[in-house]
Coordinates of C-alpha atoms and ligand atoms in Angstrom, one line a residue:
X1 CA 2.8 -14.9 5.1
X2 CA 2.4 -18.5 4.0
X3 CA 2.8 -19.6 0.4
X4 CA -0.6 -20.4 -1.1
X5 CA 0.4 -21.4 -4.6
X6 CA 3.7 -22.6 -6.1
X7 CA 4.2 -23.0 -9.9
X8 CA 7.5 -24.7 -10.6
X9 CA 9.2 -25.0 -14.0
X10 CA 5.9 -25.5 -15.9
X11 CA 6.2 -26.5 -19.6
X12 CA 3.1 -26.9 -21.7
X13 CA 2.6 -27.5 -25.5
X14 CA -0.4 -28.0 -27.6
X15 CA -0.7 -30.7 -30.2
X16 CA -2.1 -29.3 -33.5
X17 CA -2.1 -31.9 -36.3
X18 CA 1.5 -33.1 -36.7
X19 CA 2.9 -30.0 -34.9
X20 CA 3.5 -29.1 -31.3
X21 CA 3.0 -25.5 -30.3
X22 CA 5.1 -24.4 -27.3
X23 CA 2.8 -22.3 -25.0
X24 CA 4.7 -22.3 -21.6
X25 CA 8.4 -22.6 -21.4
X26 CA 9.6 -23.1 -17.8
X27 CA 7.3 -20.8 -15.8
X28 CA 7.9 -20.5 -12.0
X29 CA 6.4 -18.2 -9.4
X30 CA 4.7 -18.1 -6.0
X31 CA 1.6 -16.5 -4.5
X32 CA 1.4 -15.9 -0.8
X33 CA -1.9 -16.2 1.1
X34 CA -4.1 -13.2 0.5
X35 CA -1.9 -11.9 -2.3
X36 CA -3.1 -10.9 -5.8
X37 CA -1.1 -11.4 -8.9
X38 CA -1.4 -9.9 -12.4
X39 CA -0.3 -11.9 -15.5
X40 CA 0.4 -9.5 -18.4
X41 CA 1.8 -9.9 -21.9
X42 CA 0.6 -9.7 -25.4
X43 CA -1.6 -12.1 -27.3
X44 CA -0.2 -15.6 -27.6
X45 CA 2.3 -15.2 -24.7
X46 CA 0.7 -18.0 -22.8
X47 CA -1.4 -16.2 -20.1
X48 CA -4.6 -18.2 -20.5
X49 CA -2.7 -21.5 -20.8
X50 CA -1.1 -20.7 -17.4
X51 CA -4.5 -19.8 -15.9
X52 CA -6.2 -22.9 -17.3
X53 CA -3.3 -25.2 -16.1
X54 CA -3.7 -23.9 -12.5
X55 CA -7.5 -24.3 -12.6
X56 CA -7.3 -27.7 -14.3
X57 CA -9.2 -26.5 -17.3
X58 CA -6.7 -27.2 -20.1
X59 CA -8.2 -28.5 -23.4
X60 CA -7.5 -32.1 -24.3
X61 CA -4.8 -31.3 -26.9
X62 CA -2.6 -29.6 -24.2
X63 CA 0.4 -31.6 -23.1
X64 CA 2.0 -30.9 -19.7
X65 CA 5.7 -31.7 -20.4
X66 CA 7.2 -30.7 -17.1
X67 CA 6.6 -28.9 -13.9
X68 CA 4.5 -28.9 -10.7
X69 CA 1.7 -26.8 -9.3
X70 CA 1.2 -27.0 -5.6
X71 CA -1.5 -25.3 -3.5
X72 CA -1.6 -25.8 0.3
X73 CA 0.4 -29.1 -0.1
X74 CA -2.0 -30.4 -2.7
X75 CA -0.4 -31.5 -6.0
X76 CA -2.8 -29.8 -8.4
X77 CA -1.7 -31.5 -11.6
X78 CA -2.0 -35.0 -10.0
X79 CA -5.4 -34.4 -8.3
X80 CA -8.8 -35.1 -9.8
X81 CA -10.0 -32.0 -11.6
X82 CA -13.3 -32.1 -9.8
X83 CA -11.6 -31.9 -6.5
X84 CA -9.9 -28.7 -7.6
X85 CA -12.3 -26.7 -9.8
X86 CA -14.5 -24.4 -7.8
X87 CA -13.5 -25.8 -4.5
X88 CA -9.8 -24.7 -4.3
X89 CA -9.6 -22.6 -7.5
X90 CA -12.2 -21.0 -9.7
X91 CA -11.6 -19.5 -13.1
X92 CA -13.6 -16.9 -15.0
X93 CA -12.8 -17.7 -18.6
X94 CA -11.8 -15.2 -21.3
X95 CA -14.8 -15.9 -23.4
X96 CA -17.7 -15.2 -21.0
X97 CA -20.3 -15.2 -23.8
X98 CA -20.0 -19.0 -24.3
X99 CA -19.2 -20.0 -20.7
X100 CA -22.8 -20.7 -19.7
X101 CA -25.4 -23.0 -21.4
X102 CA -28.0 -20.9 -23.3
X103 CA -30.7 -23.3 -22.2
X104 CA -30.5 -22.8 -18.4
X105 CA -31.6 -20.0 -16.2
X106 CA -28.9 -18.5 -14.0
X107 CA -30.7 -19.9 -11.0
X108 CA -30.3 -23.4 -12.4
X109 CA -26.6 -22.8 -13.0
X110 CA -26.1 -21.9 -9.3
X111 CA -28.0 -25.0 -8.2
X112 CA -25.9 -27.2 -10.5
X113 CA -22.7 -25.7 -9.3
X114 CA -23.7 -26.3 -5.7
X115 CA -25.3 -29.7 -6.2
X116 CA -22.3 -31.7 -5.0
X117 CA -21.9 -29.5 -1.9
X118 CA -24.5 -30.9 0.4
X119 CA -24.8 -27.6 2.2
X120 CA -27.8 -26.8 4.3
X121 CA -27.9 -23.1 3.2
X122 CA -30.4 -21.9 0.8
X123 CA -28.4 -21.8 -2.4
X124 CA -30.5 -19.2 -4.2
X125 CA -30.5 -16.9 -1.1
X126 CA -26.8 -17.1 -0.9
X127 CA -26.5 -16.5 -4.7
X128 CA -28.8 -13.5 -4.4
X129 CA -26.7 -12.0 -1.6
X130 CA -23.5 -12.4 -3.6
X131 CA -25.1 -10.9 -6.7
X132 CA -26.2 -7.9 -4.7
X133 CA -22.7 -7.5 -3.3
X134 CA -21.4 -7.4 -6.9
X135 CA -23.7 -4.5 -7.6
X136 CA -26.9 -6.0 -9.1
X137 CA -29.9 -3.9 -8.0
X138 CA -32.4 -6.7 -8.7
X139 CA -30.6 -10.1 -8.1
X140 CA -33.9 -12.0 -8.2
X141 CA -34.4 -10.9 -11.8
X142 CA -30.9 -11.9 -12.7
X143 CA -31.5 -15.4 -11.3
X144 CA -34.6 -15.8 -13.4
X145 CA -32.7 -14.7 -16.6
X146 CA -31.1 -16.7 -19.4
X147 CA -27.5 -15.9 -20.3
X148 CA -28.4 -14.3 -23.6
X149 CA -30.6 -11.7 -21.7
X150 CA -27.5 -10.3 -20.0
X151 CA -24.7 -8.0 -21.3
X152 CA -21.0 -9.0 -21.3
X153 CA -20.3 -7.0 -18.2
X154 CA -23.3 -8.6 -16.4
X155 CA -22.3 -12.1 -17.4
X156 CA -18.8 -11.4 -16.1
X157 CA -20.3 -10.5 -12.7
X158 CA -22.6 -13.6 -12.7
X159 CA -19.5 -15.7 -13.4
X160 CA -17.7 -14.0 -10.6
X161 CA -20.6 -14.8 -8.3
X162 CA -20.5 -18.5 -9.4
X163 CA -16.7 -18.4 -8.7
X164 CA -17.2 -17.0 -5.2
X165 CA -20.1 -19.2 -4.0
X166 CA -17.9 -22.2 -3.1
X167 CA -15.4 -19.9 -1.4
X168 CA -12.2 -21.1 -3.2
X169 CA -8.8 -20.0 -2.0
X170 CA -8.0 -18.5 -5.5
X171 CA -10.0 -16.9 -8.3
X172 CA -8.4 -16.6 -11.7
X173 CA -10.0 -13.9 -13.9
X174 CA -9.0 -14.0 -17.5
X175 CA -9.2 -10.6 -19.1
X176 CA -11.9 -9.3 -16.7
X177 CA -11.9 -5.8 -18.3
X178 CA -11.8 -6.7 -22.0
X179 CA -15.6 -7.0 -22.4
X180 CA -16.5 -3.6 -21.1
X181 CA -16.1 0.1 -21.9
X182 CA -13.7 2.4 -20.1
X183 CA -16.0 3.6 -17.2
X184 CA -17.1 0.1 -16.4
X185 CA -13.5 -1.1 -16.3
X186 CA -13.0 1.1 -13.2
X187 CA -16.2 -0.5 -11.8
X188 CA -14.9 -4.0 -12.4
X189 CA -11.5 -3.1 -10.7
X190 CA -13.5 -1.8 -7.7
X191 CA -15.6 -4.9 -7.6
X192 CA -12.6 -7.3 -7.8
X193 CA -10.9 -5.4 -5.0
X194 CA -14.1 -5.5 -2.8
X195 CA -14.4 -9.3 -3.4
X196 CA -10.8 -9.9 -2.4
X197 CA -11.3 -8.0 0.9
X198 CA -14.8 -9.3 1.7
X199 CA -14.3 -13.0 0.9
X200 CA -10.5 -13.1 1.6
X201 CA -9.8 -14.8 -1.7
X202 CA -6.5 -14.5 -3.5
X203 CA -6.7 -13.5 -7.2
X204 CA -4.8 -14.0 -10.4
X205 CA -5.8 -11.3 -12.9
X206 CA -4.9 -12.1 -16.5
X207 CA -4.8 -8.9 -18.6
X208 CA -3.5 -7.0 -21.6
X209 CA -4.1 -3.8 -19.6
X210 CA -1.0 -3.3 -17.5
X211 CA -2.3 0.1 -16.6
X212 CA -4.9 -1.4 -14.2
X213 CA -2.6 -3.7 -12.4
X214 CA -1.3 -1.5 -9.6
X215 CA -4.9 -0.8 -8.6
X216 CA -5.6 -4.5 -8.4
X217 CA -2.5 -6.6 -7.7
X218 CA 0.5 -6.8 -5.4
X219 CA 2.7 -8.5 -7.9
X220 CA 3.1 -8.7 -11.7
X221 CA 4.3 -11.5 -13.9
X222 CA 5.2 -10.2 -17.4
X223 CA 5.1 -13.0 -20.0
X224 CA 6.5 -13.2 -23.5
X225 CA 6.6 -16.3 -25.7
X226 CA 5.7 -18.6 -22.8
X227 CA 8.4 -17.2 -20.5
X228 CA 8.3 -14.9 -17.5
X229 CA 10.4 -11.9 -18.6
X230 CA 10.0 -10.0 -15.3
X231 CA 8.3 -10.7 -12.0
X232 CA 8.0 -8.4 -9.0
X233 CA 6.0 -5.8 -7.1
X234 CA 3.4 -4.2 -9.3
X235 CA 4.2 -0.6 -8.4
X236 CA 8.0 -1.1 -8.6
X237 CA 7.6 -2.7 -12.1
X238 CA 5.4 0.1 -13.4
X239 CA 7.6 2.8 -11.9
X240 CA 10.9 1.2 -13.0
X241 CA 10.6 -1.6 -15.5
X242 CA 13.9 -3.4 -16.0
X243 CA 13.3 -5.8 -18.9
X244 CA 13.1 -4.1 -22.3
X245 CA 9.9 -5.9 -23.1
X246 CA 8.3 -4.6 -19.9
X247 CA 9.4 -1.1 -20.9
X248 CA 7.7 -1.5 -24.3
X249 CA 4.5 -2.6 -22.6
X250 CA 4.5 0.3 -20.2
X251 CA 5.4 2.9 -22.8
X252 CA 2.3 1.9 -24.7
X253 CA 0.0 2.5 -21.7
X254 CA -1.7 5.7 -23.1
X255 CA -2.6 3.9 -26.3
X256 CA -3.7 0.8 -24.4
X257 CA -6.4 3.0 -22.7
X258 CA -8.2 3.4 -26.0
X259 CA -7.7 -0.2 -27.2
X260 CA -9.0 -3.3 -25.6
X261 CA -6.3 -5.5 -27.0
X262 CA -2.7 -5.2 -27.6
X263 CA -2.4 -4.9 -31.4
X264 CA -0.9 -1.4 -30.9
X265 CA 2.4 -3.0 -30.4
X266 CA 3.9 -4.3 -33.7
X267 CA 3.7 -8.1 -33.6
X268 CA 6.3 -10.0 -35.5
X269 CA 6.4 -13.5 -34.1
X270 CA 5.2 -13.7 -30.6
X271 CA 4.7 -17.4 -31.0
X272 CA 8.4 -18.0 -31.7
X273 CA 8.8 -21.7 -31.5
X274 CA 12.5 -21.9 -32.5
X275 CA 15.1 -19.4 -31.1
X276 CA 18.6 -19.9 -29.9
X277 CA 18.9 -17.0 -27.6
X278 CA 16.4 -14.7 -25.9
X279 CA 12.8 -15.0 -27.4
X280 CA 12.5 -11.2 -27.5
X281 CA 15.9 -10.6 -29.2
X282 CA 14.5 -9.7 -32.7
X283 CA 12.3 -6.9 -31.3
X284 CA 14.5 -5.6 -28.5
X285 CA 15.8 -2.1 -28.4
X286 CA 18.8 -3.2 -26.2
X287 CA 19.7 -6.1 -28.5
X288 CA 23.3 -7.2 -28.2
X289 CA 24.6 -9.1 -31.2
X290 CA 26.5 -12.2 -30.4
X291 CA 24.9 -12.5 -27.0
X292 CA 21.1 -12.1 -27.2
X293 CA 20.7 -14.0 -30.5
X294 CA 22.8 -17.0 -29.5
X295 CA 22.6 -17.5 -25.7
X296 CA 19.5 -18.1 -23.6
X297 CA 19.4 -15.5 -20.7
X298 CA 19.3 -16.6 -17.1
X299 CA 17.1 -15.2 -14.4
X300 CA 18.7 -12.5 -12.2
X301 CA 17.3 -11.5 -8.8
X302 CA 17.6 -7.8 -8.0
X303 CA 15.9 -7.1 -4.7
X304 CA 12.3 -8.3 -5.0
X305 CA 12.6 -8.5 -8.7
X306 CA 13.4 -11.4 -11.0
X307 CA 14.3 -10.5 -14.5
X308 CA 15.2 -12.5 -17.6
X309 CA 17.6 -10.4 -19.7
X310 CA 21.3 -10.5 -20.6
X311 CA 21.6 -6.8 -19.6
X312 CA 21.3 -7.9 -16.0
X313 CA 23.0 -11.3 -16.0
X314 CA 26.2 -10.0 -14.5
X315 CA 24.6 -7.5 -12.1
X316 CA 23.5 -8.4 -8.5
Ligands
LIG420 N1 -6.3 -25.1 -27.9 C1 -5.2 -24.7 -28.5 N2 -4.6 -25.5 -29.5 C2 -3.5 -25.2 -30.1 N3 -2.7 -24.1 -29.7 C3 -3.2 -23.3 -28.8 C4 -4.5 -23.6 -28.1 N4 -4.7 -22.6 -27.2 C5 -3.6 -21.8 -27.3 N5 -2.8 -22.2 -28.2 C6 -1.5 -21.5 -28.6 O1 -0.7 -21.5 -27.4 C7 0.0 -20.2 -27.3 C8 -0.4 -19.5 -26.0 O2 -1.8 -19.2 -26.1 P1 -2.6 -18.5 -24.9 O3 -4.1 -18.6 -25.3 O4 -2.3 -19.1 -23.6 O5 -2.1 -17.0 -25.0 P2 -2.7 -15.7 -24.3 O6 -1.5 -15.0 -23.8 O7 -3.8 -16.0 -23.4 O8 -3.3 -14.9 -25.6 P3 -4.5 -13.8 -25.7 O9 -4.0 -12.6 -25.0 O10 -4.8 -13.7 -27.1 O11 -5.7 -14.4 -24.9 C9 -0.3 -19.5 -28.6 O12 0.7 -19.8 -29.5 C10 -1.6 -20.1 -29.0 O13 -1.8 -20.0 -30.4
LIG421 MG1 -5.8 -15.5 -23.3

């Protein structure tokens, strides 16, 4: 399989007054064509920042300090955002409630999105077909609606339709299951899988809900404090997590099922800005004094797996 997307040593900070907040700290991974990747990790670990960087949707106070993002030989970070957004990569944002203008009908939003495309196809016909594929019984009514007339789950599917209509190579869905109740979560997982098959689009699914990832994704990136702690095949990671942080995430799965967010895990200082050793050292069950607190761990490759942890640094 050919490589679709390469993220290489990405470092991003946000400027906030006189401070700089480190959001991504040397993130590298690859997605092959047709593959789907989950990005998991608790609040503040840098998941949305990573998604927004790839989709060229970072806010103005974000500073890309280092790194490259390449898709199909296109240097994403040095291209015009308009040549990327929607065409190559679409992102469904975390806050779907504020993603669409309250003054425009859904039909107008589809027409605006397609305005630059010069396509001969009937846009609203095409939108209606995609909405029907996504499970809407009466797509015409949805097209005539304003955003406030739709529920969070409906808006999510409308935004998915808007993401699909230009047929990008990659769709990034930020917390697609957080707006909906448990039964609908399964529904969204099924819809995302169907979209992937039908439209042959790769996906990045950003989620707190590690439990859904093997049903949706081939690979998982586990993030903590802006770093990838573990990266590998979804099923292998869930069955046999190596990094102590991944173990903690997976052990909390039964509780995650009743919570939409990750507050179940005690949070001390996820947004650690200054640490000498491993960012997870102060919360780690396998903490080794004199090593984890003073030396930055290196990545170790174990089969398909990449893991950032001193426990594995000497094992191959
Ligand atoms: N616009 C911003 N300005 C300043 N700091 C920001 C901004 N957006 C994010 N941050 C900070 O960057 C870090 C990473 O945030 P990010 O939103 O990427 O995390 P996340 O993993 O998506 O969290 P969540 O699960 O809560 O959505 C955090 O420390 C956060 O406070
Ligand atoms: Mg986020």
